[in-house]
Coordinates of C-alpha atoms in Angstrom, one line a residue:
Chain A
M1 CA 10.2 -31.8 -84.3
A2 CA 9.9 -31.3 -80.5
R3 CA 11.2 -27.8 -81.0
K4 CA 8.5 -27.1 -83.7
H5 CA 5.8 -28.3 -81.4
T6 CA 7.1 -26.0 -78.6
D7 CA 7.1 -23.1 -81.1
E8 CA 3.5 -23.9 -82.0
V9 CA 2.5 -24.0 -78.3
D10 CA 4.4 -20.8 -77.8
I11 CA 2.6 -19.2 -80.6
S12 CA -0.9 -20.3 -79.5
R13 CA 0.0 -19.3 -75.9
R14 CA 1.1 -15.8 -77.2
R15 CA -2.2 -15.6 -79.2
F16 CA -4.1 -16.5 -76.1
F17 CA -2.3 -13.9 -74.0
G18 CA -2.7 -11.3 -76.8
K19 CA -6.5 -12.0 -77.0
S20 CA -7.0 -11.9 -73.3
A21 CA -5.0 -8.7 -73.1
R22 CA -7.1 -7.1 -75.8
V23 CA -10.3 -8.2 -74.0
A24 CA -9.0 -6.9 -70.7
G25 CA -8.0 -3.6 -72.4
G26 CA -11.4 -3.4 -73.9
V27 CA -13.1 -3.9 -70.6
V28 CA -10.9 -1.3 -68.9
A29 CA -11.5 1.1 -71.8
A30 CA -15.2 0.5 -71.6
G31 CA -15.2 1.1 -67.9
A32 CA -13.2 4.2 -68.2
A33 CA -15.5 5.5 -70.9
A34 CA -18.5 4.7 -68.8
S35 CA -17.2 6.5 -65.8
G36 CA -16.1 9.4 -68.0
V37 CA -19.6 9.7 -69.4
S38 CA -21.2 9.6 -66.0
K39 CA -18.7 12.2 -64.9
A40 CA -19.4 14.3 -68.0
V41 CA -23.1 14.0 -67.3
S42 CA -22.7 15.0 -63.7
A43 CA -20.3 17.8 -64.8
S44 CA -22.8 19.0 -67.4
S45 CA -25.6 19.1 -64.9
Q46 CA -23.3 21.0 -62.6
C47 CA -22.4 23.3 -65.5
A48 CA -26.1 23.7 -66.3
S49 CA -26.9 24.8 -62.7
R50 CA -23.9 27.1 -62.8
M51 CA -25.1 28.5 -66.1
V52 CA -28.6 29.2 -64.7
A53 CA -26.9 30.9 -61.7
G54 CA -24.7 32.8 -64.2
A55 CA -27.7 33.8 -66.3
E56 CA -29.4 35.2 -63.1
S57 CA -26.3 37.1 -62.2
D58 CA -26.1 38.3 -65.8
D59 CA -29.6 39.7 -65.3
H60 CA -28.4 41.5 -62.3
R61 CA -25.3 42.7 -64.0
Q62 CA -27.3 44.0 -67.0
G63 CA -29.6 45.7 -64.6
R64 CA -26.7 47.3 -62.9
L65 CA -25.2 48.4 -66.2
M66 CA -28.5 49.9 -67.2
M67 CA -28.5 51.9 -64.0
Q68 CA -25.1 53.2 -64.9
K69 CA -26.0 54.1 -68.4
Q70 CA -29.1 55.9 -67.3
M71 CA -28.5 59.3 -65.9
V72 CA -27.8 58.8 -62.3
I73 CA -28.7 61.9 -60.2
M74 CA -25.9 62.6 -57.9
S75 CA -26.4 62.8 -54.2
S76 CA -25.3 65.9 -52.2
D77 CA -22.3 64.0 -50.9
E78 CA -21.4 62.8 -54.4
K79 CA -21.7 66.4 -55.7
Q80 CA -19.5 67.7 -52.9
Q81 CA -17.0 64.9 -53.4
M82 CA -16.9 65.6 -57.1
L83 CA -16.4 69.3 -56.7
E84 CA -13.7 68.8 -54.2
E85 CA -11.9 66.4 -56.5
I86 CA -12.2 68.8 -59.4
I87 CA -10.9 71.7 -57.4
R88 CA -8.1 69.7 -55.8
H89 CA -7.0 68.4 -59.2
H90 CA -7.2 72.0 -60.6
F91 CA -4.9 73.3 -57.9
D92 CA -2.5 70.4 -58.4
E93 CA -2.3 71.3 -62.1
V94 CA -2.0 75.0 -61.6
G95 CA 0.6 74.5 -58.9
Chain B
M1 CA 14.5 30.6 -132.5
S2 CA 16.0 33.5 -130.7
Q3 CA 15.2 34.2 -127.1
Q4 CA 14.7 37.7 -125.8
C5 CA 17.0 38.9 -123.1
S6 CA 15.3 38.9 -119.8
G7 CA 17.8 41.1 -118.2
H8 CA 19.3 38.5 -116.0
C9 CA 22.0 37.3 -118.3
H10 CA 25.4 39.0 -118.9
C11 CA 24.8 40.2 -122.4
G12 CA 24.5 43.8 -121.3
K13 CA 21.2 44.3 -123.1
G14 CA 19.1 44.0 -119.9
A15 CA 21.4 46.3 -118.0
E16 CA 21.1 48.9 -120.8
E17 CA 17.3 48.6 -120.6
A18 CA 17.3 48.9 -116.9
E19 CA 19.5 51.9 -117.1
S20 CA 17.2 53.6 -119.5
I21 CA 14.2 52.8 -117.3
D22 CA 16.1 54.3 -114.3
T23 CA 17.0 57.3 -116.3
T24 CA 13.4 57.9 -117.3
R25 CA 12.3 57.4 -113.7
R26 CA 14.9 59.8 -112.5
D27 CA 13.8 62.3 -115.2
L28 CA 10.2 61.9 -114.2
L29 CA 10.9 62.5 -110.6
K30 CA 13.1 65.5 -111.5
Y31 CA 10.3 67.0 -113.6
M32 CA 7.8 66.4 -110.9
G33 CA 10.0 68.1 -108.4
V34 CA 10.6 71.0 -110.7
A35 CA 6.9 71.2 -111.4
A36 CA 6.0 71.1 -107.7
M37 CA 8.5 73.9 -106.9
A38 CA 7.2 75.9 -109.8
G39 CA 3.7 75.4 -108.5
A40 CA 4.7 76.4 -105.0
M41 CA 6.4 79.5 -106.3
A42 CA 3.5 80.4 -108.5
E43 CA 1.1 79.9 -105.5
A44 CA 3.1 82.2 -103.3
D45 CA 2.1 85.8 -104.1
S46 CA 5.4 87.4 -103.1
P47 CA 8.7 86.6 -101.5
E48 CA 7.2 88.0 -98.2
A49 CA 4.2 85.7 -98.4
E50 CA 6.4 82.8 -99.2
A51 CA 8.6 83.6 -96.2
A52 CA 5.5 83.9 -94.0
T53 CA 4.2 80.5 -95.2
F54 CA 7.5 79.0 -94.5
K55 CA 7.7 80.5 -91.0
E56 CA 4.1 79.4 -90.2
W57 CA 4.9 75.8 -91.3
F58 CA 8.0 75.6 -89.2
Q59 CA 6.9 77.5 -86.2
T60 CA 7.3 75.8 -82.8
H61 CA 4.6 75.1 -80.2
Y62 CA 3.0 78.3 -79.2
Q63 CA 3.7 77.7 -75.5
L64 CA 7.4 77.4 -76.2
M65 CA 7.7 80.6 -78.2
T66 CA 9.4 83.7 -76.8
D67 CA 7.3 86.8 -76.6
S68 CA 8.8 88.3 -79.7
E69 CA 8.1 85.0 -81.6
K70 CA 4.5 85.1 -80.4
K71 CA 4.1 88.7 -81.5
A72 CA 5.5 87.9 -84.9
C73 CA 3.3 84.8 -85.2
I74 CA 0.1 86.7 -84.3
A75 CA 1.0 89.5 -86.8
R76 CA 1.6 86.9 -89.5
L77 CA -1.7 85.2 -88.9
E78 CA -3.6 88.5 -88.7
A79 CA -2.1 89.6 -92.1
R80 CA -2.9 86.3 -93.7
Y81 CA -6.4 86.1 -92.5
S82 CA -7.1 89.8 -93.3
E83 CA -6.0 89.2 -96.8
E84 CA -7.8 85.9 -97.2
Y85 CA -11.1 87.1 -95.9
G86 CA -11.0 90.7 -97.1
K87 CA -11.6 92.2 -93.7
H88 CA -9.6 93.3 -90.7
V89 CA -9.1 90.1 -88.6
T90 CA -7.7 90.2 -85.2
V91 CA -6.0 87.2 -83.5
S92 CA -5.8 87.6 -79.7
D93 CA -3.6 85.5 -77.5
A94 CA -5.1 86.8 -74.2
P95 CA -4.0 84.5 -71.4
P96 CA -6.6 82.7 -69.2
L97 CA -8.0 84.7 -66.4
K98 CA -6.5 84.0 -63.0
G99 CA -8.4 82.4 -60.2
V100 CA -11.0 80.9 -62.6
L101 CA -12.0 77.4 -63.3
F102 CA -14.8 77.3 -65.8
G103 CA -17.8 75.0 -65.5
Y104 CA -21.0 74.6 -67.6
A105 CA -24.4 73.3 -66.7
L106 CA -27.3 72.5 -69.0
N107 CA -30.9 72.0 -68.0
I108 CA -32.1 69.1 -70.2
Q109 CA -35.6 69.6 -68.9
K110 CA -35.7 72.9 -70.6
C111 CA -33.9 72.1 -73.8
I112 CA -36.4 72.1 -76.7
G113 CA -33.9 70.9 -79.4
C114 CA -34.1 74.0 -81.5
R115 CA -30.4 73.8 -82.3
T116 CA -30.0 77.6 -82.0
C117 CA -26.9 76.9 -79.9
V118 CA -25.4 74.8 -82.7
H119 CA -25.8 77.6 -85.3
A120 CA -24.6 80.3 -82.9
C121 CA -21.5 78.2 -82.2
V122 CA -20.8 77.6 -85.9
Q123 CA -21.1 81.4 -86.5
E124 CA -19.0 82.4 -83.6
N125 CA -16.3 79.9 -84.0
N126 CA -15.7 80.1 -87.7
Q127 CA -16.5 76.5 -88.4
S128 CA -16.5 75.1 -91.9
R129 CA -20.0 75.6 -93.3
Y130 CA -20.1 72.8 -95.9
D131 CA -18.0 70.0 -97.2
P132 CA -17.0 69.3 -94.5
E133 CA -19.8 70.7 -92.3
V134 CA -18.3 71.0 -88.9
Q135 CA -20.4 71.5 -85.8
W136 CA -19.0 71.4 -82.3
I137 CA -22.3 70.9 -80.5
K138 CA -24.4 67.8 -81.2
V139 CA -28.0 67.9 -80.1
L140 CA -29.1 64.3 -79.8
K141 CA -32.7 63.6 -80.4
M142 CA -34.0 60.6 -78.5
E143 CA -37.3 59.0 -77.8
K144 CA -38.8 59.9 -74.6
G145 CA -38.5 57.3 -71.9
G146 CA -34.8 57.7 -71.6
D147 CA -33.7 54.4 -73.1
S148 CA -34.5 51.7 -75.6
F149 CA -34.1 48.9 -73.0
S150 CA -37.3 46.9 -73.1
E151 CA -38.5 44.8 -70.2
D152 CA -40.4 42.7 -72.7
K153 CA -37.2 41.7 -74.5
R154 CA -35.4 41.0 -71.3
E155 CA -36.0 37.2 -71.3
K156 CA -35.8 36.9 -75.1
G157 CA -32.7 36.0 -77.0
Y158 CA -31.3 33.6 -74.5
P159 CA -30.7 30.0 -75.8
E160 CA -33.6 27.7 -75.2
H161 CA -33.4 25.3 -72.2
S162 CA -32.2 21.9 -73.0
A163 CA -31.5 18.7 -71.0
I164 CA -27.9 19.6 -70.5
G165 CA -28.4 23.2 -69.7
D166 CA -28.3 26.6 -71.4
H167 CA -25.2 27.0 -73.5
G168 CA -24.0 29.6 -75.9
V169 CA -23.7 33.3 -76.0
Q170 CA -26.6 35.6 -75.3
V171 CA -28.0 37.0 -78.5
G172 CA -30.9 39.1 -79.4
G173 CA -33.1 40.4 -76.7
N174 CA -31.7 43.7 -75.6
A175 CA -28.2 42.8 -76.8
Y176 CA -28.4 44.9 -80.0
T177 CA -30.3 47.8 -78.8
P178 CA -28.5 50.6 -77.0
A179 CA -29.4 51.5 -73.5
G180 CA -29.5 55.0 -72.2
V181 CA -28.1 58.0 -74.0
S182 CA -26.2 56.8 -77.1
L183 CA -24.0 59.0 -79.2
E184 CA -24.1 56.4 -82.0
D185 CA -27.8 55.7 -82.2
S186 CA -29.3 59.2 -81.7
V187 CA -30.5 61.5 -84.5
R188 CA -28.1 64.4 -84.8
Y189 CA -29.3 66.2 -87.9
Y190 CA -33.0 66.9 -87.9
D191 CA -35.1 69.7 -89.1
P192 CA -38.7 69.5 -87.9
E193 CA -41.4 72.1 -88.5
K194 CA -41.7 72.8 -84.8
V195 CA -39.8 71.9 -81.7
P196 CA -40.0 70.1 -79.3
E197 CA -41.4 67.2 -81.2
D198 CA -43.9 65.0 -79.4
G199 CA -42.3 62.0 -77.8
S200 CA -38.8 63.3 -78.1
F201 CA -36.3 64.7 -75.8
Y202 CA -33.0 66.4 -76.5
F203 CA -29.6 66.0 -75.2
P204 CA -26.9 68.5 -76.3
V205 CA -23.4 67.2 -76.2
Q206 CA -20.2 69.2 -76.7
C207 CA -16.7 69.1 -75.2
Q208 CA -17.1 68.4 -71.6
Q209 CA -13.8 70.1 -70.7
C210 CA -12.8 67.1 -68.5
E211 CA -10.7 67.9 -65.5
K212 CA -8.8 64.7 -66.3
P213 CA -9.0 64.8 -70.1
P214 CA -8.1 61.5 -71.9
C215 CA -7.5 63.5 -75.1
V216 CA -4.7 65.4 -73.6
K217 CA -3.1 62.2 -72.3
T218 CA -3.1 60.6 -75.8
C219 CA -1.8 63.5 -77.8
P220 CA 1.7 62.4 -78.9
V221 CA 2.9 66.0 -79.6
R222 CA 1.1 67.8 -76.8
A223 CA -0.7 70.0 -79.3
T224 CA -3.7 69.7 -77.0
F225 CA -3.4 70.7 -73.4
R226 CA -5.3 71.9 -70.4
E227 CA -5.1 75.6 -69.7
P228 CA -5.0 76.9 -66.1
N229 CA -8.7 77.9 -66.3
G230 CA -9.6 74.3 -67.0
V231 CA -10.3 74.6 -70.7
V232 CA -8.7 72.1 -73.0
V233 CA -7.3 73.9 -76.1
I234 CA -5.5 72.9 -79.3
D235 CA -2.5 74.6 -81.0
Y236 CA -3.7 74.1 -84.5
N237 CA -0.3 74.8 -86.0
W238 CA 1.3 72.1 -83.8
C239 CA -1.4 69.4 -84.4
I240 CA -0.2 66.6 -86.6
G241 CA -3.8 65.4 -87.3
C242 CA -3.2 61.8 -86.0
R243 CA -6.7 61.8 -84.4
M244 CA -5.6 59.9 -81.3
C245 CA -7.5 62.5 -79.2
Q246 CA -10.6 61.9 -81.2
L247 CA -10.3 58.2 -80.4
A248 CA -9.7 58.9 -76.8
C249 CA -12.6 61.2 -76.3
P250 CA -15.6 59.3 -74.9
Y251 CA -18.0 62.1 -75.8
G252 CA -17.2 62.3 -79.5
A253 CA -16.6 66.0 -79.0
R254 CA -13.6 66.4 -81.3
R255 CA -13.9 67.2 -85.0
F256 CA -11.3 66.6 -87.7
N257 CA -11.0 68.8 -90.8
W258 CA -10.9 66.2 -93.5
G259 CA -10.9 68.8 -96.2
E260 CA -10.0 72.5 -96.5
P261 CA -12.6 74.3 -94.4
N262 CA -15.2 76.3 -96.3
L263 CA -15.8 79.5 -94.6
P264 CA -17.4 82.2 -96.6
P265 CA -15.6 85.6 -96.1
E266 CA -18.9 87.4 -95.4
E267 CA -19.8 85.0 -92.6
M268 CA -16.3 85.0 -91.0
N269 CA -16.1 86.3 -87.4
P270 CA -13.1 88.6 -87.5
K271 CA -12.6 88.6 -83.8
T272 CA -10.5 85.5 -83.1
H273 CA -8.2 83.9 -80.6
Y274 CA -5.1 81.8 -81.4
F275 CA -6.4 78.8 -79.4
G276 CA -10.0 79.4 -80.2
N277 CA -11.9 80.4 -83.3
R278 CA -9.3 81.4 -85.7
P279 CA -9.7 79.7 -89.1
R280 CA -8.4 76.2 -89.0
M281 CA -6.6 74.4 -91.8
R282 CA -7.1 70.9 -93.3
G283 CA -5.9 68.0 -91.3
V284 CA -6.2 69.4 -87.8
M285 CA -8.5 68.7 -84.9
E286 CA -10.9 71.2 -83.4
K287 CA -13.5 71.4 -80.7
C288 CA -15.4 73.6 -78.3
T289 CA -13.3 75.9 -76.1
F290 CA -16.2 77.4 -74.1
C291 CA -15.7 80.4 -76.6
L292 CA -12.4 81.4 -75.0
Q293 CA -12.2 84.5 -77.2
R294 CA -15.3 85.6 -75.3
T295 CA -14.9 84.2 -71.9
R296 CA -11.4 85.6 -71.4
E297 CA -13.0 89.0 -71.8
G298 CA -15.7 88.3 -69.2
R299 CA -18.4 87.5 -71.8
M300 CA -20.6 84.4 -71.9
P301 CA -20.2 81.6 -74.5
A302 CA -22.2 82.1 -77.7
C303 CA -24.3 79.0 -77.2
L304 CA -25.5 80.3 -73.8
E305 CA -26.4 83.7 -75.2
A306 CA -28.3 82.2 -78.1
C307 CA -30.3 79.6 -76.0
P308 CA -33.9 80.9 -76.2
V309 CA -35.1 79.0 -73.1
G310 CA -32.2 79.7 -70.8
A311 CA -31.2 76.1 -70.4
R312 CA -27.5 76.9 -70.2
K313 CA -25.5 78.1 -67.2
F314 CA -21.9 79.0 -67.1
G315 CA -19.5 80.3 -64.4
N316 CA -16.5 80.0 -62.2
L317 CA -16.4 76.8 -60.2
L318 CA -14.0 78.4 -57.7
D319 CA -16.5 81.0 -56.7
P320 CA -19.1 79.7 -54.3
Q321 CA -21.5 82.5 -55.2
S322 CA -21.4 81.8 -59.0
E323 CA -24.4 80.6 -60.9
I324 CA -22.8 77.3 -61.7
R325 CA -22.0 76.6 -58.1
Q326 CA -25.6 77.4 -57.2
V327 CA -26.8 75.0 -59.8
L328 CA -24.5 72.3 -58.3
A329 CA -25.7 73.0 -54.8
T330 CA -29.4 73.2 -55.4
K331 CA -30.3 71.2 -58.6
R332 CA -30.5 67.5 -59.4
V333 CA -27.2 67.1 -61.3
F334 CA -25.7 64.3 -63.3
R335 CA -22.8 63.9 -65.6
F336 CA -22.6 62.2 -68.9
K337 CA -20.5 59.0 -69.0
E338 CA -19.4 59.6 -65.4
E339 CA -18.1 56.0 -65.3
F340 CA -15.1 57.0 -67.3
N341 CA -13.8 59.1 -64.4
T342 CA -12.8 62.0 -66.6
Y343 CA -14.4 64.5 -64.2
P344 CA -16.2 66.5 -66.8
K345 CA -16.8 70.1 -66.0
F346 CA -20.0 70.1 -68.1
F347 CA -23.0 69.1 -66.0
Y348 CA -26.6 68.2 -66.8
F349 CA -29.3 69.0 -64.5
V350 CA -33.1 69.0 -64.0
D351 CA -35.1 71.3 -61.8

C-alpha cells in the first residue's frame, strides 16, 4: 500500500517535472526563435543595404562592360604595344 | 491451350527462329555491302580515277608530304577539277612570301554596305553559290547610334523595392537587348534599293587572321594552322569537320559545308591554291585566307579591289612604310572583340 502511494507520488512528481521541462523548453525555444527573428531582420536589412550597394556596383559594371563592347579607339601607346606584341609573337612563331 | 515458344525455352524452336533472323540479317548486310561496292565501282569512271580517289582520301597532311607526294597530289587535284568543271584548272602550292606579315584595315566610316566585297569574295574564292550559300564576309547592318543600350531602360527591370530589400535576379531593362556590335542580332542578308540606307551603318566582318588564333588551338588534327605570313589556313583534305574551330572563333568567321557545294562550272575561278580557293568538299570548314592565291603573287585581295569607296587597306605589318602601318600610325583604330586577346590582324578605323 505504502509502495503504491510512493509510486503515485513518483508518477505525479515525474509528470510535474515533465511539464515544467516542457514549459522551460518552450520558453527557451521561443527566446531562441525571437532572437533568431531579430537576427534575421537585422541580417536582411544588412543584406538589403548590401544589395543596394551591389546594384550600384552592377550599374558601374554594366557601364564598364558597355564601354568594352563599344568600339574603343586605341591610344597611340596601345597601338604601339599591340603592334609590338603582334610582331614579337610573329617572330616567336617563325623562329 | 498450346503456348507459343518465346525462344527462351530449350525446345530449339526459338533458336531456329533466331538463327533464321541472324541469317537474314547477315544476308541483308552482305547484299548492302555488295550493293555499296557495286555503286562505288560504278561511280568511279576508270581504274585510274578510282585509284586517284583512293589516294586523295588517304593522303596525309599536306605539310607532312614529301615534295614528290605534294607534286602528285597537286597533279591529281588539277586533273580532277579540270575534268569536273570542264576547264583547265590550276592548283598552286606557292609558299608564303618571306619577311611578310599581312594585316588588313577597314574604314567603317566609308563603308556604304553595298556588299560588293561579299560578291567579289564569293566569285574569287569559289564558294558554294546556293544550298548551301557560303559567304566568307558578313556585312552587318546596324542602326546608327552604335548600340541598342538605352539609358531610359537602365533603371527598368530591377525588382521593386520592398521592406526587406531588393532581391532576385535582374530581368528586363537592357538585359535582353544586345549592346554594341552584335554578330547575332545584326542583319546580314539585305537587299535595299540604294545604299547606304538612312539611319544604318555597316560593319563588315571576316576572318580576323588572329595572331593568337583560338581556332588553331582547338583543332584536334591540326588541319588548320597559322602560316609564317600570319594567315590561318585549312588543309581541306585533312579536316575532319568536327567544327571545333567554328565554336572557338569569336568572330563567327568560319563556314561549314553542310552539303555538297554548288559551284556552277561557268562561274568557277580556275586559278586556285591548295590552301585557298580550290573547290571544297562536303563536311569541311572554310574561311577567308586574305585571298592567298593572289597575295602570294603580290596582288591585293579581291574584296579590296572590288570596294567602290576604297574603305579597305592591306599590307605588310613588318614594313613601316606600308599602307597598313600608316593607317595604324595615323588613324583612329580599334579592334573587334579585343577583349578576347586574340590579337586580330584585321583593324577597323575611322578618319
